[in-house]
Coordinates of C-alpha atoms in Angstrom, one line a residue:
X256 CA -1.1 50.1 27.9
X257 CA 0.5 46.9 29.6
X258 CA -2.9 45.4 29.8
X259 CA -3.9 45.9 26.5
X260 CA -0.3 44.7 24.8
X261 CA -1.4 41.2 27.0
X262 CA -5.1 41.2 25.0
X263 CA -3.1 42.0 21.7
X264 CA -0.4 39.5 22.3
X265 CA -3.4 37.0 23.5
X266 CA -4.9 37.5 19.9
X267 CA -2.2 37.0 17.9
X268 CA -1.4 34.1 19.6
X269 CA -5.1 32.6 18.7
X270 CA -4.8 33.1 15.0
X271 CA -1.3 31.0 15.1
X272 CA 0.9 34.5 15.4
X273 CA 3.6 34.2 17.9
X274 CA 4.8 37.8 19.6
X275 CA 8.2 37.8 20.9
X276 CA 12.0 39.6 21.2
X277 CA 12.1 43.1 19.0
X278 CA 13.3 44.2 15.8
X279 CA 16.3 46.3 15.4
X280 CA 14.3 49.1 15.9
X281 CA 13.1 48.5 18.6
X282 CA 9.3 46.9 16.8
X283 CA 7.9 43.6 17.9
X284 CA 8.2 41.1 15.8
X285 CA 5.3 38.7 14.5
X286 CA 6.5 35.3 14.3
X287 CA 4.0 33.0 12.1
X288 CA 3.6 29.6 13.4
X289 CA 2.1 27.3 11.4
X290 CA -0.8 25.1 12.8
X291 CA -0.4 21.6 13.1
X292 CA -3.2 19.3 11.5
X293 CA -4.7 17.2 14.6
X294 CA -4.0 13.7 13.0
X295 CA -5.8 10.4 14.7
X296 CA -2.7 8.9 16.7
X297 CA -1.4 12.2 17.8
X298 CA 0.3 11.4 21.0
X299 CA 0.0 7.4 21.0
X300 CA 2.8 4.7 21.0
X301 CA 2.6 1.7 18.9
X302 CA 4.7 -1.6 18.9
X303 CA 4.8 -3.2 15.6
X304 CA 5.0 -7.3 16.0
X305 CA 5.1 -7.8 12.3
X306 CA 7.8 -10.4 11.2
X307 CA 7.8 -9.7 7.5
X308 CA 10.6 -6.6 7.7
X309 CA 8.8 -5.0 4.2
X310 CA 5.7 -5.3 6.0
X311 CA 6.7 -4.0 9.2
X312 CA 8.7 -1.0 7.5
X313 CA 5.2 0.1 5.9
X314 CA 3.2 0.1 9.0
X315 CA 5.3 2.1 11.1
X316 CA 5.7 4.9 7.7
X317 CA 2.1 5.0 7.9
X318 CA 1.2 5.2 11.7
X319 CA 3.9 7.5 11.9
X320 CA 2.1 10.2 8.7
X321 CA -1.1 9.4 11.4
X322 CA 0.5 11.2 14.3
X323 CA 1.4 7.6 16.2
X324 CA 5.1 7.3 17.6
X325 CA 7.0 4.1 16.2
X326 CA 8.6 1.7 19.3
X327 CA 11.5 -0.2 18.1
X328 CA 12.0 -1.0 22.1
X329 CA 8.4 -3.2 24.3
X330 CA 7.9 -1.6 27.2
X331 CA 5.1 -0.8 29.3
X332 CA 4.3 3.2 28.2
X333 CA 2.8 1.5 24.9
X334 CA -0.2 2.2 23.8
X335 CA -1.0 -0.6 21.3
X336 CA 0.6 -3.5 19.9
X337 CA 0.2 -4.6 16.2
X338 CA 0.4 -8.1 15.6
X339 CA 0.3 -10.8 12.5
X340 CA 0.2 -13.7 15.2
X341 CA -2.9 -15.3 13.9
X342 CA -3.5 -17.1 17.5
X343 CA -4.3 -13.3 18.9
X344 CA -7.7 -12.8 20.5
X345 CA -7.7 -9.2 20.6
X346 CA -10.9 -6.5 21.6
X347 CA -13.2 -7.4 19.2
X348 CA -14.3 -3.7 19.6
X349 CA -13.4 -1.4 17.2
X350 CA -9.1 -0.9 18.4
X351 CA -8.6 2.8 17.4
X352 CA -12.1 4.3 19.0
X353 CA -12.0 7.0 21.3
X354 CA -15.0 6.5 23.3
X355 CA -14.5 10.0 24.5
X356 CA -14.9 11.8 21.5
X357 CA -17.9 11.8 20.0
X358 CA -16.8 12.8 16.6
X359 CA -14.3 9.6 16.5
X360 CA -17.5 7.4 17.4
X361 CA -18.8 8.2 14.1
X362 CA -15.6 6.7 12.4
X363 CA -15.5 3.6 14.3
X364 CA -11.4 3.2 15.1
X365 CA -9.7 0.0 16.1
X366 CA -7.4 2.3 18.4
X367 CA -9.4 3.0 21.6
X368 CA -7.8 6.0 22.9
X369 CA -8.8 5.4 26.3
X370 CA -7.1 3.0 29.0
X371 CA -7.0 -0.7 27.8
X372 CA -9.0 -2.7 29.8
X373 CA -7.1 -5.5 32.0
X374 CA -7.4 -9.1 31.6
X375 CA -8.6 -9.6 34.8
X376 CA -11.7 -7.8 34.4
X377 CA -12.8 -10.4 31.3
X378 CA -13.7 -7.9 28.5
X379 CA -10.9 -9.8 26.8
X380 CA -10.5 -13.4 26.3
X381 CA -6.9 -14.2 27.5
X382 CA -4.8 -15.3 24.1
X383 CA -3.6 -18.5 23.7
X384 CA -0.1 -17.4 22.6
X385 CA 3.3 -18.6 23.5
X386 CA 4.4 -14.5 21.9
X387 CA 6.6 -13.0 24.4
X388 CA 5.5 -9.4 23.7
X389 CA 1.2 -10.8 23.4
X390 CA 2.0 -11.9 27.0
X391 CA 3.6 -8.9 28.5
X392 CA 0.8 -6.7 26.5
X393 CA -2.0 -8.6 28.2
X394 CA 0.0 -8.6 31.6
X395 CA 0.6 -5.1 31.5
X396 CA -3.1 -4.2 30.1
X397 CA -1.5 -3.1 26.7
X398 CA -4.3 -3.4 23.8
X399 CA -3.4 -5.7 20.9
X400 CA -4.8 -5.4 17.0
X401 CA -4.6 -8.0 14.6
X402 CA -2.6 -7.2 11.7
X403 CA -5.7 -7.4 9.3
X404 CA -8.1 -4.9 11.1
X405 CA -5.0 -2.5 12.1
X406 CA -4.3 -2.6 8.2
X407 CA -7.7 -1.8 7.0
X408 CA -8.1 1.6 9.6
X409 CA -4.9 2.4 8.7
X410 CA -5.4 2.4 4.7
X411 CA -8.9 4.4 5.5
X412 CA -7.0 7.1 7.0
X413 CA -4.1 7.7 5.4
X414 CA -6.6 7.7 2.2
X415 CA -8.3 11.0 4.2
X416 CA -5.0 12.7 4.3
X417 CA -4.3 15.7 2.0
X418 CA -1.4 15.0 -0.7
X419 CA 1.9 16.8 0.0
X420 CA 1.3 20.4 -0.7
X421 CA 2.1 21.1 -4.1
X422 CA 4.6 23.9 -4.5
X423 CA 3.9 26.7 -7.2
X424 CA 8.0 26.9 -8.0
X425 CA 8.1 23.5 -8.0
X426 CA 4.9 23.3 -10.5
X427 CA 6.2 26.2 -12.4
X428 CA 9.1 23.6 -13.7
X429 CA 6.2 21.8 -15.4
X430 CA 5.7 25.0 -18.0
X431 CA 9.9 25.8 -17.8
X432 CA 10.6 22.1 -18.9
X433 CA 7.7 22.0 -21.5
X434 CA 8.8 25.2 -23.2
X435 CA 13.1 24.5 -23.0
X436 CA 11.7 20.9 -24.6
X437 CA 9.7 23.3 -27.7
X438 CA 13.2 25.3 -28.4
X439 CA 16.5 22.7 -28.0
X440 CA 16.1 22.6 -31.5
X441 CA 16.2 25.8 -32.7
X442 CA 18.9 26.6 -30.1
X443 CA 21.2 23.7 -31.3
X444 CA 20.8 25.0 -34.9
X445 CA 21.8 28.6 -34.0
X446 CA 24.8 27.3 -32.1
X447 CA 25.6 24.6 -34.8
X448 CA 25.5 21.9 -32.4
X449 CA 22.8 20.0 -34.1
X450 CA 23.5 16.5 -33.7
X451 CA 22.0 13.1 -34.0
X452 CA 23.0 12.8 -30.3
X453 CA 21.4 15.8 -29.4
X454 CA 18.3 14.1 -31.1
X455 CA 18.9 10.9 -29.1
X456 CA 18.8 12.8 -25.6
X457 CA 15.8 14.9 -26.1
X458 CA 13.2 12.3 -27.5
X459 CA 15.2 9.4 -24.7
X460 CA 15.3 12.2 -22.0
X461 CA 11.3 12.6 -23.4
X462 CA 10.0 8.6 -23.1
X463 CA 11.3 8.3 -19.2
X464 CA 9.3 12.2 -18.8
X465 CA 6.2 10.3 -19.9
X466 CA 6.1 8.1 -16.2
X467 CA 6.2 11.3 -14.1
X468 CA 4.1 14.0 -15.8
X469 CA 0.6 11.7 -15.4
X470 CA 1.6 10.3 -11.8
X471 CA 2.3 13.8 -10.6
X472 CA -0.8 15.4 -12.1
X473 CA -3.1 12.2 -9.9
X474 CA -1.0 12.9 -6.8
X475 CA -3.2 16.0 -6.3
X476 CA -6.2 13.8 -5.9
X477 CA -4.4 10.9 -4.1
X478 CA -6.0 7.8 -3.0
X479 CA -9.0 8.5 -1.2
X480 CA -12.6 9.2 -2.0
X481 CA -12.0 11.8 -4.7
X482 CA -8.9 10.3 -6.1
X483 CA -9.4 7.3 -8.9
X484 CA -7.4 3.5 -8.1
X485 CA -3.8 3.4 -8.6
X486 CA -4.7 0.4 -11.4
X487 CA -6.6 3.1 -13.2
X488 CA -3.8 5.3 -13.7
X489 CA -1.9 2.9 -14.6
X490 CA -4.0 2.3 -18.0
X491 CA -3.3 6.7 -18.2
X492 CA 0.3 6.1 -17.7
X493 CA 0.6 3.6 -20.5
X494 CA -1.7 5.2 -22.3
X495 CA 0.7 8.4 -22.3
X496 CA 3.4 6.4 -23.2
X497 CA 1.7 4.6 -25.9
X498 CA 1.3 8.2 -27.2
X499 CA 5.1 8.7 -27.5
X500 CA 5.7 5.1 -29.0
X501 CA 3.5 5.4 -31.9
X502 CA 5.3 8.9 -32.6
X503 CA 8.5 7.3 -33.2
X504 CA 6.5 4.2 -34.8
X505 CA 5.2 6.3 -37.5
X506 CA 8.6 8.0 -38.4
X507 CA 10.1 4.0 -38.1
X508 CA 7.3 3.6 -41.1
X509 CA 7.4 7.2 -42.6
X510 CA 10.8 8.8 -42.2
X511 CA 8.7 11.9 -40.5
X512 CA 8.3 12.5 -37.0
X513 CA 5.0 14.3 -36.4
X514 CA 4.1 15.4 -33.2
X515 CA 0.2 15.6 -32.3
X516 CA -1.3 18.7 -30.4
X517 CA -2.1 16.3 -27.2
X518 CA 1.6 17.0 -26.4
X519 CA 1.2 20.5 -26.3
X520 CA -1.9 20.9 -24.8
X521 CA -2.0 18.7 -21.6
X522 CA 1.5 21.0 -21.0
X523 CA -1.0 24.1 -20.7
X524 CA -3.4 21.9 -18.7
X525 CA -1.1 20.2 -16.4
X526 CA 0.7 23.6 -15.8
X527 CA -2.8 25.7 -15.3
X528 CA -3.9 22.4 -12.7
X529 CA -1.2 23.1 -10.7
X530 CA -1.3 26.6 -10.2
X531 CA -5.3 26.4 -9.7
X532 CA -3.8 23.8 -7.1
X533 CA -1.3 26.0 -5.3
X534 CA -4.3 29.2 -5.0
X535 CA -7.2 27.1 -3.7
X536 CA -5.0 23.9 -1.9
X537 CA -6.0 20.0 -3.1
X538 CA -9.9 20.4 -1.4
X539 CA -10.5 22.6 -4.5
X540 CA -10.8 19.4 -6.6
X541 CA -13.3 17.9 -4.1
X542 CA -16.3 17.9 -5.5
X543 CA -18.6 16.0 -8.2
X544 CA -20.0 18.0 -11.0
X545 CA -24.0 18.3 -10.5
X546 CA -25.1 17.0 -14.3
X547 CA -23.3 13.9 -14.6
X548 CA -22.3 12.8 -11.1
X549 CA -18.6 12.3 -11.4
X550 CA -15.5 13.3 -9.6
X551 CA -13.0 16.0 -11.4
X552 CA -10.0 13.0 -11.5
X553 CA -12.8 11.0 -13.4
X554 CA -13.4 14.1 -15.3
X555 CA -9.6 14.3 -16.0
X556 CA -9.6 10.7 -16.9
X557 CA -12.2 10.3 -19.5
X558 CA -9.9 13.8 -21.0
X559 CA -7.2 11.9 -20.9
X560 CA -8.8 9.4 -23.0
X561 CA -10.3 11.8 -25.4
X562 CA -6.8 12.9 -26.4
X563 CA -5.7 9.6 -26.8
X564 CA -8.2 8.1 -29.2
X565 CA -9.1 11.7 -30.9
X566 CA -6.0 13.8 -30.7
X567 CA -3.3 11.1 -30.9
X568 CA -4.1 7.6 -32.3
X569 CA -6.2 8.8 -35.6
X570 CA -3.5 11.6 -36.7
X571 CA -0.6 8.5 -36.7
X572 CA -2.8 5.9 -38.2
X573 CA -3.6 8.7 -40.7
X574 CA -0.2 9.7 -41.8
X575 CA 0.9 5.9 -42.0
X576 CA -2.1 5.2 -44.8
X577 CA -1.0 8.5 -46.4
X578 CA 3.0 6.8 -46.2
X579 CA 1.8 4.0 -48.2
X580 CA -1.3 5.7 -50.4
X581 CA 1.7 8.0 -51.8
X582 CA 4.8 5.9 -51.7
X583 CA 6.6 8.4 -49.6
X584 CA 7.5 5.9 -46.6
X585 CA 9.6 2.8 -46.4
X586 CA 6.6 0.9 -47.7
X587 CA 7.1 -2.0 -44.6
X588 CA 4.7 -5.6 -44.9
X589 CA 2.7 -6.0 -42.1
X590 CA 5.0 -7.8 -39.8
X591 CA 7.8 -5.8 -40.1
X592 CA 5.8 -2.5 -39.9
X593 CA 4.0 -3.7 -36.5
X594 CA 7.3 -4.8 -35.5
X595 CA 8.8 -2.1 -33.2
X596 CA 5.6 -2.6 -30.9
X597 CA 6.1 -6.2 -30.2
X598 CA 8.1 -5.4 -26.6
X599 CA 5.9 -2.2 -25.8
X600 CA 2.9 -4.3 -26.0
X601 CA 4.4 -7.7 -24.5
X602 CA 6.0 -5.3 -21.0
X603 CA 2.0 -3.6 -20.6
X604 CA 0.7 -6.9 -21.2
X605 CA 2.7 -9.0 -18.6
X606 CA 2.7 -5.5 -15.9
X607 CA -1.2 -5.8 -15.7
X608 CA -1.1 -9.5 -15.8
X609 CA 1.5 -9.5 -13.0
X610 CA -1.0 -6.9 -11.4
X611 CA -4.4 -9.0 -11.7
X612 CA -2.9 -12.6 -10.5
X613 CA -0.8 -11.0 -7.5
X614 CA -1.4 -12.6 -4.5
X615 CA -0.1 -9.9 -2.0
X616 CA -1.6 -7.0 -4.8
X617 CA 1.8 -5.4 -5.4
X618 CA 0.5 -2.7 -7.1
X619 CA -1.5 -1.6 -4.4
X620 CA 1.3 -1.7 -1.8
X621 CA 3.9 -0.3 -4.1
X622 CA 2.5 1.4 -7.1
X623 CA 4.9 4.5 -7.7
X624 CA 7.3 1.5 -7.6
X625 CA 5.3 -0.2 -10.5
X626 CA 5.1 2.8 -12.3
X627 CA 8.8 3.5 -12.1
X628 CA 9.6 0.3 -12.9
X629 CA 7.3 0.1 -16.0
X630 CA 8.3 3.3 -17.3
X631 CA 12.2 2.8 -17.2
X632 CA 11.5 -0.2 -18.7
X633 CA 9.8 1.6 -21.5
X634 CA 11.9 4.1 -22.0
X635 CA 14.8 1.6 -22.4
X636 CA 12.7 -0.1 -25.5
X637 CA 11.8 3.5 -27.1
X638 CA 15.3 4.6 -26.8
X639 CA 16.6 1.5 -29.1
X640 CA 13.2 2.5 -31.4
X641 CA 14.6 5.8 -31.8
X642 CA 18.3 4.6 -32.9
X643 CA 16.7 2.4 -35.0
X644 CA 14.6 4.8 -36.8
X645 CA 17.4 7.4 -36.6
X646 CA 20.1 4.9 -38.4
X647 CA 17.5 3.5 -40.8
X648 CA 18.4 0.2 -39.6
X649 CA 15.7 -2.9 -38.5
X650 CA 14.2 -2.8 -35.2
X651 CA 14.4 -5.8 -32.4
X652 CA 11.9 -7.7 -31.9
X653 CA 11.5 -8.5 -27.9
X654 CA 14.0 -7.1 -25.7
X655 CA 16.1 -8.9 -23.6
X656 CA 14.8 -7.6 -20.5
X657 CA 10.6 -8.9 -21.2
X658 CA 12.5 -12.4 -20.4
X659 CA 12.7 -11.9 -16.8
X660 CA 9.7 -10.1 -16.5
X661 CA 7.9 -13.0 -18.1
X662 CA 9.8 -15.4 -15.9
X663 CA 8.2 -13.4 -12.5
X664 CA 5.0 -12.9 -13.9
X665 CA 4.8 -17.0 -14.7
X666 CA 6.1 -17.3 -11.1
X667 CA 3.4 -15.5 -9.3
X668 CA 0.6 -16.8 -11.6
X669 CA 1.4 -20.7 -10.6
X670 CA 2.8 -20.2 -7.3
X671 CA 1.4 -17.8 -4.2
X672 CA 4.3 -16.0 -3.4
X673 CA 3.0 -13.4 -1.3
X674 CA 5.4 -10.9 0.4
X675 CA 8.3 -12.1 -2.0
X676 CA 6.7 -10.7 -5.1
X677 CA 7.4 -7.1 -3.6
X678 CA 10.9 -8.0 -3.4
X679 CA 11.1 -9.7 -7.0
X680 CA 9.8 -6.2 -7.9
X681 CA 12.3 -4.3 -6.4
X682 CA 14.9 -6.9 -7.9
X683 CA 13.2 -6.1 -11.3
X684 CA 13.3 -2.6 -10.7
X685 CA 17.3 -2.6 -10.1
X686 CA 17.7 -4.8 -13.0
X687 CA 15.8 -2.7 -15.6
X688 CA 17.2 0.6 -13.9
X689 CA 20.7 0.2 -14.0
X690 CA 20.6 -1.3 -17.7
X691 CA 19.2 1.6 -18.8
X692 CA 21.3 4.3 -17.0
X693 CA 24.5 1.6 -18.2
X694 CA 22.7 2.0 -21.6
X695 CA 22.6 5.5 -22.1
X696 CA 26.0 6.3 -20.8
X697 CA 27.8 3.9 -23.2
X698 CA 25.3 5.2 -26.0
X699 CA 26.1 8.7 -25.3
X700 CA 30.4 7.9 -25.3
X701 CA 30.1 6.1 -28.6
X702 CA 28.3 8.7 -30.2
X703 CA 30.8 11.4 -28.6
X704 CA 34.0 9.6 -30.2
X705 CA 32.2 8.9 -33.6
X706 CA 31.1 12.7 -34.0
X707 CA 34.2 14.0 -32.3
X708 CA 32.3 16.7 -29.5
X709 CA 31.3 16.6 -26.1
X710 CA 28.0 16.1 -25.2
X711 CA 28.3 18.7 -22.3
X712 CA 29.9 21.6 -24.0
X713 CA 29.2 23.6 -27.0
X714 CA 32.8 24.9 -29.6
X715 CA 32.5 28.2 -30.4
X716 CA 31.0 29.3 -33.9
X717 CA 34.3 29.8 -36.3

């Protein structure tokens, strides 16, 4: 019996199930241990010599998700050192290789996992650098990658990673939030707390929603291979918010809000994707269908488009002509009809123009940044579209906050900033963050003291 417990304990252990202590009765207890996903740099320690701190931050987040171990401190247990000194002559060959493992040699690697050779031996030319840390690596046989190869294995494999696991609970919100959104209405008129502020929060709350719900739905199929460019869903994301603008645009013409079915549907999509997700894992999106040789996020991409030009666009256009065929809308010209887009179109505009002259690509080292910036942004000109339409009074022009925009996107178009355009982003970002928080918090206390109510609380039904 002792010898076969051993076996069975032996077994469990090889399909990840740990055995040990007892149960309060007395049972064994099966603890499951999850298996950890061999990643390329498992075990290895890397120095970063990168001046630029953004820089430097980014490559030790990313050889860090690739197993590698981070060195603040040089010392001679490192493994690699990753340098921007141009002056550098490291092994030409390829740094990350293993040249034990034959299944690495496939995927040539600029990390050689084996012993770095010593200077002495000549299978590196000695660097002509005056770099404190260059000179001990070579000294102490440490291997050194130039910034620009290190950069390029480095974006390969984190591209071959798996997205962060998406969580069915955390998914299931998608459907709560869609259906609470379908019934605020009808709630606030049974409570009779139907308000114009109540109005204000759900199609405000509604325009910042439209940044997250198309950049979670690609995070399934990441960057890699199967994935599509972050610049590529960039033109959905606007294109979703474009969908919500023209709403409001048409009732700023009409006096009618009309909703299309797009809404509604990419919900039920979105919300079946992610559960398909959480039953078959992110690989279940891996493949390309046989008849027309594309991807399923290229697939999801041309859909996307479909609702936009056939669900979305023709229905608002549509009702518009009807608005002026039957004299039933505010009867606008054309400049003043067309002119609650002016700032929508002038912040896309000068985003992808900011994103096609960048000289460091910013919105390829920071594009969740770039989203979030452009959507708050957004959702700071839709709000003062909604007021507007809701007041019945005449709509701005260009926002105050396209200035600066136009000021950095002029900046990095005449002048190769570099690095500093990631931290005029982030400046950008603060800027166009905080006005709109500041924004909607002053909004929401005016409105309070002009109604008389609380915006938190409901009175009682006399």
């Amino acid at each position: 019996m002792h010898g076969k417990s051993k076996m069975d304990q032996k077994l469990f252990q090889d399909h990840g199930i740990a055995v040990g202590g007892t149960s309060p009765k007395g049972r064994r207890k099966l603890n499951f241990v999850e298996k950890k996903e061999k990643l390329p740099l498992n075990g290895k320690s890397i120095f970063v010599d990168v001046k630029e701190k953004s820089q430097c931050r980014s490559i030790t987040e990313d050889i860090k998700r690739l197993g590698a171990r981070a060195d603040e401190f040089f010392h001679k247990d490192i493994n690699y050192v990753i340098t921007s000194n141009r002056t550098s002559k490291p092994d030409k060959r390829e740094p990350f290789q293993s040249p034990e493992s034959p299944s690495i040699v496939s995927t040539p690697s600029p990390f050689n996992c084996g012993p770095s050779p010593s200077p002495a031996s000549g299978s590196i030319p000695p660097p002509e650098s005056t770099n404190p840390v260059l000179t001990n690596a070579e000294n102490w046989g440490i291997k050194i990658i130039t910034l620009d190869v290190a950069l390029k294995w480095i974006q390969r494999e984190i591209s071959k990673l798996p997205p962060v696991n998406t969580n069915v609970k955390t998914k299931g919100s998608n459907l709560r939030g869609s259906y609470k959104d379908g019934i605020d209405g009808k709630q606030a008129r049974r409570t009779g707390s139907s308000s114009p502020l109540g109005e204000l929060f759900d199609h405000g709350l509604d325009s910042w929603a439209t940044l997250f719900l198309p950049v979670a739905l690609y995070s399934i199929f990441g960057r890699g291979e199967y994935g599509v460019g972050v610049f590529r869903v960039y033109f959905i994301v606007t294109g979703v918010m474009l969908c919500f603008i023209l709403s409001h645009w048409e009732k700023y013409n009409t006096k009618i809000l009309f909703l299309p079915w797009g809404y509604d549907l990419s919900q039920l999509a979105m919300t079946g994707v992610y559960l398909l997700t959480f039953v078959g894992g992110h690989d279940l999106w891996k493949f390309k269908f046989p008849v027309i040789d594309m991807y399923c996020s290229e697939v999801i991409e041309i859909v996307m488009y479909v609702g936009f030009f056939v669900l979305t666009f023709p229905a608002t256009f549509w009702n518009i002509y009807k608005s002026y065929r039957d004299g039933t809308g505010k009867l606008y010209g054309p400049w003043e009809m067309l002119r609650p887009l002016v700032s929508t179109f002038l912040l896309f505009s000068l985003m992808v123009v900011w994103a096609r002259v960048s000289t460091c690509q910013v919105m390829e080292l920071q594009p969740r940044l770039f989203y979030w910036t452009t959507g708050t942004a957004f959702s700071y000109i839709a709000c003062r579209l909604i007021i507007s339409q809701m007041s019945d009074t005449r709509c701005e022009l260009i926002n105050w906050l396209i200035l600066p925009l136009a000021a950095i996107v002029a900046a990095s178009s005449l002048l190769s900033l570099g690095q500093l355009e990631v931290y005029l982003l982030w400046a950008y970002c603060f800027l166009v963050t905080a006005a709109h928080i500041h924004f909607g918090v002053h909004v929401v206390q005016e409105m309070c003291d002009h109604f008389k109510i609380s915006a938190l609380t409901i009175k009682p039904k006399q």
